[in-house]
Structure formats: C-alpha cells, structure tokens
C-alpha cells in the first residue's frame, strides 16, 4: 500500500507538468551557460517550486530543440516559465 501511495504522488507531479497548456508557458527567460554549468544545475535554479527537476529538464530540452542534456559555455538557453 505504501509503495502504491508513493508511486501515485510521484506520478501526479509529472502528470501535472505535462498537463500544462502551451498558453500557460512563456519562453521569454534566457540564461547563458557558463563554464562548469550542467543542465541539472540550471534546472534546479530556475524550475518552478514543486516541479520535478527531470520534467523541467525535458521542457528545457524541448524548448531549445536539444537531443541531449549536454551544454557548452556560451550557449543561450530559453527557459520555460509558467504563468
């Protein structure tokens, strides 16, 4: 029963992220990648409170047409923001 409860809580957050309509997402925030940055660190710093970091990374990747999670210093990334 506990396992089921944990799985349901975890899935609810992920489903909520993907249930957001495109009208609720703004793509006007940008960040310049500096040496040593990772997509994980960027996502942790800029993701909405309560959102799963992995889900936000996927949104960043989709918003920037990225096929991998690697970033390079000097890149400018568009960060999804929610209304």
PDB file of N, CA and C in Angstrom, residues 2-67:
ATOM      1  N   UNK A   2       1.918   1.265   0.796  1.00  0.00           N
ATOM      2  CA  UNK A   2       2.819   2.414   0.862  1.00  0.00           C
ATOM      3  C   UNK A   2       3.481   2.655  -0.494  1.00  0.00           C
ATOM      4  N   UNK A   3       3.894   1.573  -1.144  1.00  0.00           N
ATOM      5  CA  UNK A   3       4.511   1.700  -2.462  1.00  0.00           C
ATOM      6  C   UNK A   3       3.536   2.332  -3.447  1.00  0.00           C
ATOM      7  N   UNK A   4       2.304   1.897  -3.450  1.00  0.00           N
ATOM      8  CA  UNK A   4       1.292   2.451  -4.334  1.00  0.00           C
ATOM      9  C   UNK A   4       1.118   3.947  -4.073  1.00  0.00           C
ATOM     10  N   UNK A   5       1.057   4.351  -2.812  1.00  0.00           N
ATOM     11  CA  UNK A   5       0.894   5.751  -2.430  1.00  0.00           C
ATOM     12  C   UNK A   5       2.071   6.585  -2.935  1.00  0.00           C
ATOM     13  N   UNK A   6       3.288   6.091  -2.769  1.00  0.00           N
ATOM     14  CA  UNK A   6       4.492   6.812  -3.228  1.00  0.00           C
ATOM     15  C   UNK A   6       4.480   6.960  -4.743  1.00  0.00           C
ATOM     16  N   UNK A   7       4.111   5.901  -5.437  1.00  0.00           N
ATOM     17  CA  UNK A   7       4.052   5.958  -6.902  1.00  0.00           C
ATOM     18  C   UNK A   7       2.999   6.965  -7.350  1.00  0.00           C
ATOM     19  N   UNK A   8       1.853   6.987  -6.697  1.00  0.00           N
ATOM     20  CA  UNK A   8       0.792   7.917  -7.079  1.00  0.00           C
ATOM     21  C   UNK A   8       1.220   9.369  -6.864  1.00  0.00           C
ATOM     22  N   UNK A   9       1.893   9.649  -5.768  1.00  0.00           N
ATOM     23  CA  UNK A   9       2.365  11.010  -5.510  1.00  0.00           C
ATOM     24  C   UNK A   9       3.389  11.415  -6.564  1.00  0.00           C
ATOM     25  N   UNK A  10       4.308  10.526  -6.869  1.00  0.00           N
ATOM     26  CA  UNK A  10       5.333  10.822  -7.878  1.00  0.00           C
ATOM     27  C   UNK A  10       4.737  11.063  -9.252  1.00  0.00           C
ATOM     28  N   UNK A  11       3.799  10.255  -9.636  1.00  0.00           N
ATOM     29  CA  UNK A  11       3.189  10.402 -10.958  1.00  0.00           C
ATOM     30  C   UNK A  11       2.333  11.648 -11.050  1.00  0.00           C
ATOM     31  N   UNK A  12       1.715  12.035  -9.991  1.00  0.00           N
ATOM     32  CA  UNK A  12       0.848  13.210 -10.012  1.00  0.00           C
ATOM     33  C   UNK A  12       1.634  14.457 -10.388  1.00  0.00           C
ATOM     34  N   UNK A  13       2.820  14.635  -9.828  1.00  0.00           N
ATOM     35  CA  UNK A  13       3.647  15.794 -10.150  1.00  0.00           C
ATOM     36  C   UNK A  13       4.083  15.805 -11.593  1.00  0.00           C
ATOM     37  N   UNK A  14       4.455  14.652 -12.120  1.00  0.00           N
ATOM     38  CA  UNK A  14       4.897  14.570 -13.505  1.00  0.00           C
ATOM     39  C   UNK A  14       3.730  14.822 -14.440  1.00  0.00           C
ATOM     40  N   UNK A  15       2.568  14.259 -14.146  1.00  0.00           N
ATOM     41  CA  UNK A  15       1.402  14.459 -14.996  1.00  0.00           C
ATOM     42  C   UNK A  15       1.014  15.928 -14.992  1.00  0.00           C
ATOM     43  N   UNK A  16       1.098  16.580 -13.834  1.00  0.00           N
ATOM     44  CA  UNK A  16       0.742  17.996 -13.747  1.00  0.00           C
ATOM     45  C   UNK A  16       1.623  18.831 -14.657  1.00  0.00           C
ATOM     46  N   UNK A  17       2.884  18.487 -14.748  1.00  0.00           N
ATOM     47  CA  UNK A  17       3.812  19.234 -15.598  1.00  0.00           C
ATOM     48  C   UNK A  17       3.416  19.118 -17.059  1.00  0.00           C
ATOM     49  N   UNK A  18       3.074  17.924 -17.489  1.00  0.00           N
ATOM     50  CA  UNK A  18       2.760  17.729 -18.893  1.00  0.00           C
ATOM     51  C   UNK A  18       1.330  18.108 -19.230  1.00  0.00           C
ATOM     52  N   UNK A  19       0.495  18.348 -18.217  1.00  0.00           N
ATOM     53  CA  UNK A  19      -0.889  18.740 -18.462  1.00  0.00           C
ATOM     54  C   UNK A  19      -1.025  20.245 -18.672  1.00  0.00           C
ATOM     55  N   UNK A  20       0.056  20.992 -18.484  1.00  0.00           N
ATOM     56  CA  UNK A  20       0.016  22.437 -18.657  1.00  0.00           C
ATOM     57  C   UNK A  20      -0.147  22.754 -20.138  1.00  0.00           C
ATOM     58  N   UNK A  21      -1.066  23.650 -20.459  1.00  0.00           N
ATOM     59  CA  UNK A  21      -1.263  24.014 -21.862  1.00  0.00           C
ATOM     60  C   UNK A  21      -0.167  24.973 -22.301  1.00  0.00           C
ATOM     61  N   UNK A  22       0.061  25.044 -23.588  1.00  0.00           N
ATOM     62  CA  UNK A  22       1.099  25.930 -24.112  1.00  0.00           C
ATOM     63  C   UNK A  22       0.783  27.394 -23.836  1.00  0.00           C
ATOM     64  N   UNK A  23      -0.491  27.707 -23.578  1.00  0.00           N
ATOM     65  CA  UNK A  23      -0.867  29.080 -23.238  1.00  0.00           C
ATOM     66  C   UNK A  23      -0.351  29.487 -21.863  1.00  0.00           C
ATOM     67  N   UNK A  24      -0.049  28.496 -21.017  1.00  0.00           N
ATOM     68  CA  UNK A  24       0.419  28.769 -19.664  1.00  0.00           C
ATOM     69  C   UNK A  24       1.938  28.884 -19.573  1.00  0.00           C
ATOM     70  N   UNK A  25       2.634  28.648 -20.674  1.00  0.00           N
ATOM     71  CA  UNK A  25       4.100  28.650 -20.669  1.00  0.00           C
ATOM     72  C   UNK A  25       4.615  29.850 -21.453  1.00  0.00           C
ATOM     73  N   UNK A  26       5.520  30.599 -20.826  1.00  0.00           N
ATOM     74  CA  UNK A  26       6.204  31.702 -21.503  1.00  0.00           C
ATOM     75  C   UNK A  26       7.630  31.251 -21.794  1.00  0.00           C
ATOM     76  N   UNK A  27       8.152  31.659 -22.932  1.00  0.00           N
ATOM     77  CA  UNK A  27       9.520  31.311 -23.305  1.00  0.00           C
ATOM     78  C   UNK A  27      10.363  32.567 -23.444  1.00  0.00           C
ATOM     79  N   UNK A  28      10.206  33.499 -22.507  1.00  0.00           N
ATOM     80  CA  UNK A  28      10.905  34.773 -22.624  1.00  0.00           C
ATOM     81  C   UNK A  28      12.112  34.897 -21.692  1.00  0.00           C
ATOM     82  N   UNK A  29      12.374  33.892 -20.879  1.00  0.00           N
ATOM     83  CA  UNK A  29      13.524  33.938 -19.981  1.00  0.00           C
ATOM     84  C   UNK A  29      14.677  33.175 -20.616  1.00  0.00           C
ATOM     85  N   UNK A  30      15.858  33.786 -20.583  1.00  0.00           N
ATOM     86  CA  UNK A  30      17.042  33.151 -21.168  1.00  0.00           C
ATOM     87  C   UNK A  30      18.166  33.144 -20.153  1.00  0.00           C
ATOM     88  N   UNK A  31      19.046  32.172 -20.290  1.00  0.00           N
ATOM     89  CA  UNK A  31      20.217  32.075 -19.433  1.00  0.00           C
ATOM     90  C   UNK A  31      21.414  31.716 -20.305  1.00  0.00           C
ATOM     91  N   UNK A  32      22.560  32.310 -20.001  1.00  0.00           N
ATOM     92  CA  UNK A  32      23.797  31.990 -20.716  1.00  0.00           C
ATOM     93  C   UNK A  32      24.540  30.945 -19.894  1.00  0.00           C
ATOM     94  N   UNK A  33      24.896  29.851 -20.528  1.00  0.00           N
ATOM     95  CA  UNK A  33      25.623  28.778 -19.865  1.00  0.00           C
ATOM     96  C   UNK A  33      27.060  29.236 -19.625  1.00  0.00           C
ATOM     97  N   UNK A  34      27.531  29.064 -18.387  1.00  0.00           N
ATOM     98  CA  UNK A  34      28.923  29.391 -18.065  1.00  0.00           C
ATOM     99  C   UNK A  34      29.691  28.100 -17.837  1.00  0.00           C
ATOM    100  N   UNK A  35      30.988  28.196 -17.898  1.00  0.00           N
ATOM    101  CA  UNK A  35      31.850  27.032 -17.730  1.00  0.00           C
ATOM    102  C   UNK A  35      31.520  26.312 -16.430  1.00  0.00           C
ATOM    103  N   UNK A  36      31.339  25.015 -16.506  1.00  0.00           N
ATOM    104  CA  UNK A  36      31.022  24.201 -15.336  1.00  0.00           C
ATOM    105  C   UNK A  36      29.542  23.978 -15.112  1.00  0.00           C
ATOM    106  N   UNK A  37      28.684  24.732 -15.807  1.00  0.00           N
ATOM    107  CA  UNK A  37      27.237  24.543 -15.673  1.00  0.00           C
ATOM    108  C   UNK A  37      26.809  23.194 -16.228  1.00  0.00           C
ATOM    109  N   UNK A  38      25.782  22.641 -15.625  1.00  0.00           N
ATOM    110  CA  UNK A  38      25.127  21.452 -16.170  1.00  0.00           C
ATOM    111  C   UNK A  38      23.647  21.779 -16.322  1.00  0.00           C
ATOM    112  N   UNK A  39      22.980  21.031 -17.145  1.00  0.00           N
ATOM    113  CA  UNK A  39      21.545  21.246 -17.322  1.00  0.00           C
ATOM    114  C   UNK A  39      20.809  20.980 -16.008  1.00  0.00           C
ATOM    115  N   UNK A  40      21.286  20.037 -15.235  1.00  0.00           N
ATOM    116  CA  UNK A  40      20.677  19.730 -13.941  1.00  0.00           C
ATOM    117  C   UNK A  40      20.767  20.939 -13.012  1.00  0.00           C
ATOM    118  N   UNK A  41      21.946  21.566 -12.927  1.00  0.00           N
ATOM    119  CA  UNK A  41      22.127  22.737 -12.062  1.00  0.00           C
ATOM    120  C   UNK A  41      21.243  23.902 -12.516  1.00  0.00           C
ATOM    121  N   UNK A  42      21.191  24.116 -13.811  1.00  0.00           N
ATOM    122  CA  UNK A  42      20.362  25.201 -14.353  1.00  0.00           C
ATOM    123  C   UNK A  42      18.895  24.945 -14.018  1.00  0.00           C
ATOM    124  N   UNK A  43      18.446  23.706 -14.205  1.00  0.00           N
ATOM    125  CA  UNK A  43      17.053  23.358 -13.914  1.00  0.00           C
ATOM    126  C   UNK A  43      16.744  23.536 -12.424  1.00  0.00           C
ATOM    127  N   UNK A  44      17.642  23.108 -11.554  1.00  0.00           N
ATOM    128  CA  UNK A  44      17.417  23.258 -10.112  1.00  0.00           C
ATOM    129  C   UNK A  44      17.253  24.724  -9.723  1.00  0.00           C
ATOM    130  N   UNK A  45      18.017  25.584 -10.347  1.00  0.00           N
ATOM    131  CA  UNK A  45      17.989  27.007 -10.024  1.00  0.00           C
ATOM    132  C   UNK A  45      16.734  27.699 -10.539  1.00  0.00           C
ATOM    133  N   UNK A  46      16.223  27.276 -11.697  1.00  0.00           N
ATOM    134  CA  UNK A  46      15.162  28.026 -12.374  1.00  0.00           C
ATOM    135  C   UNK A  46      13.796  27.340 -12.431  1.00  0.00           C
ATOM    136  N   UNK A  47      13.698  26.099 -12.019  1.00  0.00           N
ATOM    137  CA  UNK A  47      12.412  25.388 -12.121  1.00  0.00           C
ATOM    138  C   UNK A  47      11.401  25.935 -11.132  1.00  0.00           C
ATOM    139  N   UNK A  48      10.121  25.821 -11.460  1.00  0.00           N
ATOM    140  CA  UNK A  48       9.081  26.236 -10.515  1.00  0.00           C
ATOM    141  C   UNK A  48       9.122  25.368  -9.252  1.00  0.00           C
ATOM    142  N   UNK A  49       8.771  25.946  -8.135  1.00  0.00           N
ATOM    143  CA  UNK A  49       8.751  25.213  -6.876  1.00  0.00           C
ATOM    144  C   UNK A  49       7.797  24.030  -6.980  1.00  0.00           C
ATOM    145  N   UNK A  50       8.250  22.885  -6.541  1.00  0.00           N
ATOM    146  CA  UNK A  50       7.412  21.689  -6.550  1.00  0.00           C
ATOM    147  C   UNK A  50       7.475  20.893  -7.832  1.00  0.00           C
ATOM    148  N   UNK A  51       8.127  21.404  -8.862  1.00  0.00           N
ATOM    149  CA  UNK A  51       8.221  20.678 -10.126  1.00  0.00           C
ATOM    150  C   UNK A  51       9.410  19.722 -10.088  1.00  0.00           C
ATOM    151  N   UNK A  52       9.224  18.560 -10.628  1.00  0.00           N
ATOM    152  CA  UNK A  52      10.287  17.573 -10.723  1.00  0.00           C
ATOM    153  C   UNK A  52      11.397  18.105 -11.634  1.00  0.00           C
ATOM    154  N   UNK A  53      12.636  18.008 -11.182  1.00  0.00           N
ATOM    155  CA  UNK A  53      13.780  18.533 -11.944  1.00  0.00           C
ATOM    156  C   UNK A  53      13.892  17.849 -13.296  1.00  0.00           C
ATOM    157  N   UNK A  54      13.665  16.554 -13.342  1.00  0.00           N
ATOM    158  CA  UNK A  54      13.773  15.826 -14.618  1.00  0.00           C
ATOM    159  C   UNK A  54      12.736  16.302 -15.622  1.00  0.00           C
ATOM    160  N   UNK A  55      11.540  16.593 -15.127  1.00  0.00           N
ATOM    161  CA  UNK A  55      10.480  17.091 -16.016  1.00  0.00           C
ATOM    162  C   UNK A  55      10.856  18.470 -16.558  1.00  0.00           C
ATOM    163  N   UNK A  56      11.431  19.330 -15.703  1.00  0.00           N
ATOM    164  CA  UNK A  56      11.824  20.661 -16.168  1.00  0.00           C
ATOM    165  C   UNK A  56      12.971  20.573 -17.167  1.00  0.00           C
ATOM    166  N   UNK A  57      13.894  19.652 -16.941  1.00  0.00           N
ATOM    167  CA  UNK A  57      14.977  19.444 -17.916  1.00  0.00           C
ATOM    168  C   UNK A  57      14.391  19.057 -19.263  1.00  0.00           C
ATOM    169  N   UNK A  58      13.403  18.175 -19.274  1.00  0.00           N
ATOM    170  CA  UNK A  58      12.767  17.783 -20.545  1.00  0.00           C
ATOM    171  C   UNK A  58      12.108  18.974 -21.223  1.00  0.00           C
ATOM    172  N   UNK A  59      11.492  19.858 -20.443  1.00  0.00           N
ATOM    173  CA  UNK A  59      10.886  21.063 -21.017  1.00  0.00           C
ATOM    174  C   UNK A  59      11.953  21.987 -21.602  1.00  0.00           C
ATOM    175  N   UNK A  60      13.074  22.138 -20.903  1.00  0.00           N
ATOM    176  CA  UNK A  60      14.178  22.957 -21.428  1.00  0.00           C
ATOM    177  C   UNK A  60      14.683  22.368 -22.736  1.00  0.00           C
ATOM    178  N   UNK A  61      14.886  21.064 -22.757  1.00  0.00           N
ATOM    179  CA  UNK A  61      15.390  20.409 -23.967  1.00  0.00           C
ATOM    180  C   UNK A  61      14.426  20.600 -25.133  1.00  0.00           C
ATOM    181  N   UNK A  62      13.118  20.431 -24.886  1.00  0.00           N
ATOM    182  CA  UNK A  62      12.136  20.627 -25.959  1.00  0.00           C
ATOM    183  C   UNK A  62      12.096  22.074 -26.420  1.00  0.00           C
ATOM    184  N   UNK A  63      12.170  23.014 -25.491  1.00  0.00           N
ATOM    185  CA  UNK A  63      12.112  24.437 -25.830  1.00  0.00           C
ATOM    186  C   UNK A  63      13.307  24.887 -26.655  1.00  0.00           C
ATOM    187  N   UNK A  64      14.426  24.175 -26.517  1.00  0.00           N
ATOM    188  CA  UNK A  64      15.648  24.558 -27.205  1.00  0.00           C
ATOM    189  C   UNK A  64      16.038  23.594 -28.323  1.00  0.00           C
ATOM    190  N   UNK A  65      15.181  22.631 -28.628  1.00  0.00           N
ATOM    191  CA  UNK A  65      15.457  21.674 -29.694  1.00  0.00           C
ATOM    192  C   UNK A  65      16.681  20.817 -29.420  1.00  0.00           C
ATOM    193  N   UNK A  66      16.902  20.470 -28.164  1.00  0.00           N
ATOM    194  CA  UNK A  66      18.080  19.699 -27.769  1.00  0.00           C
ATOM    195  C   UNK A  66      17.773  18.211 -27.805  1.00  0.00           C
ATOM    196  N   UNK A  67      18.752  17.431 -28.271  1.00  0.00           N
ATOM    197  CA  UNK A  67      18.573  15.981 -28.273  1.00  0.00           C
ATOM    198  C   UNK A  67      19.330  15.322 -27.125  1.00  0.00           C
TER     199      UNK A  67
END
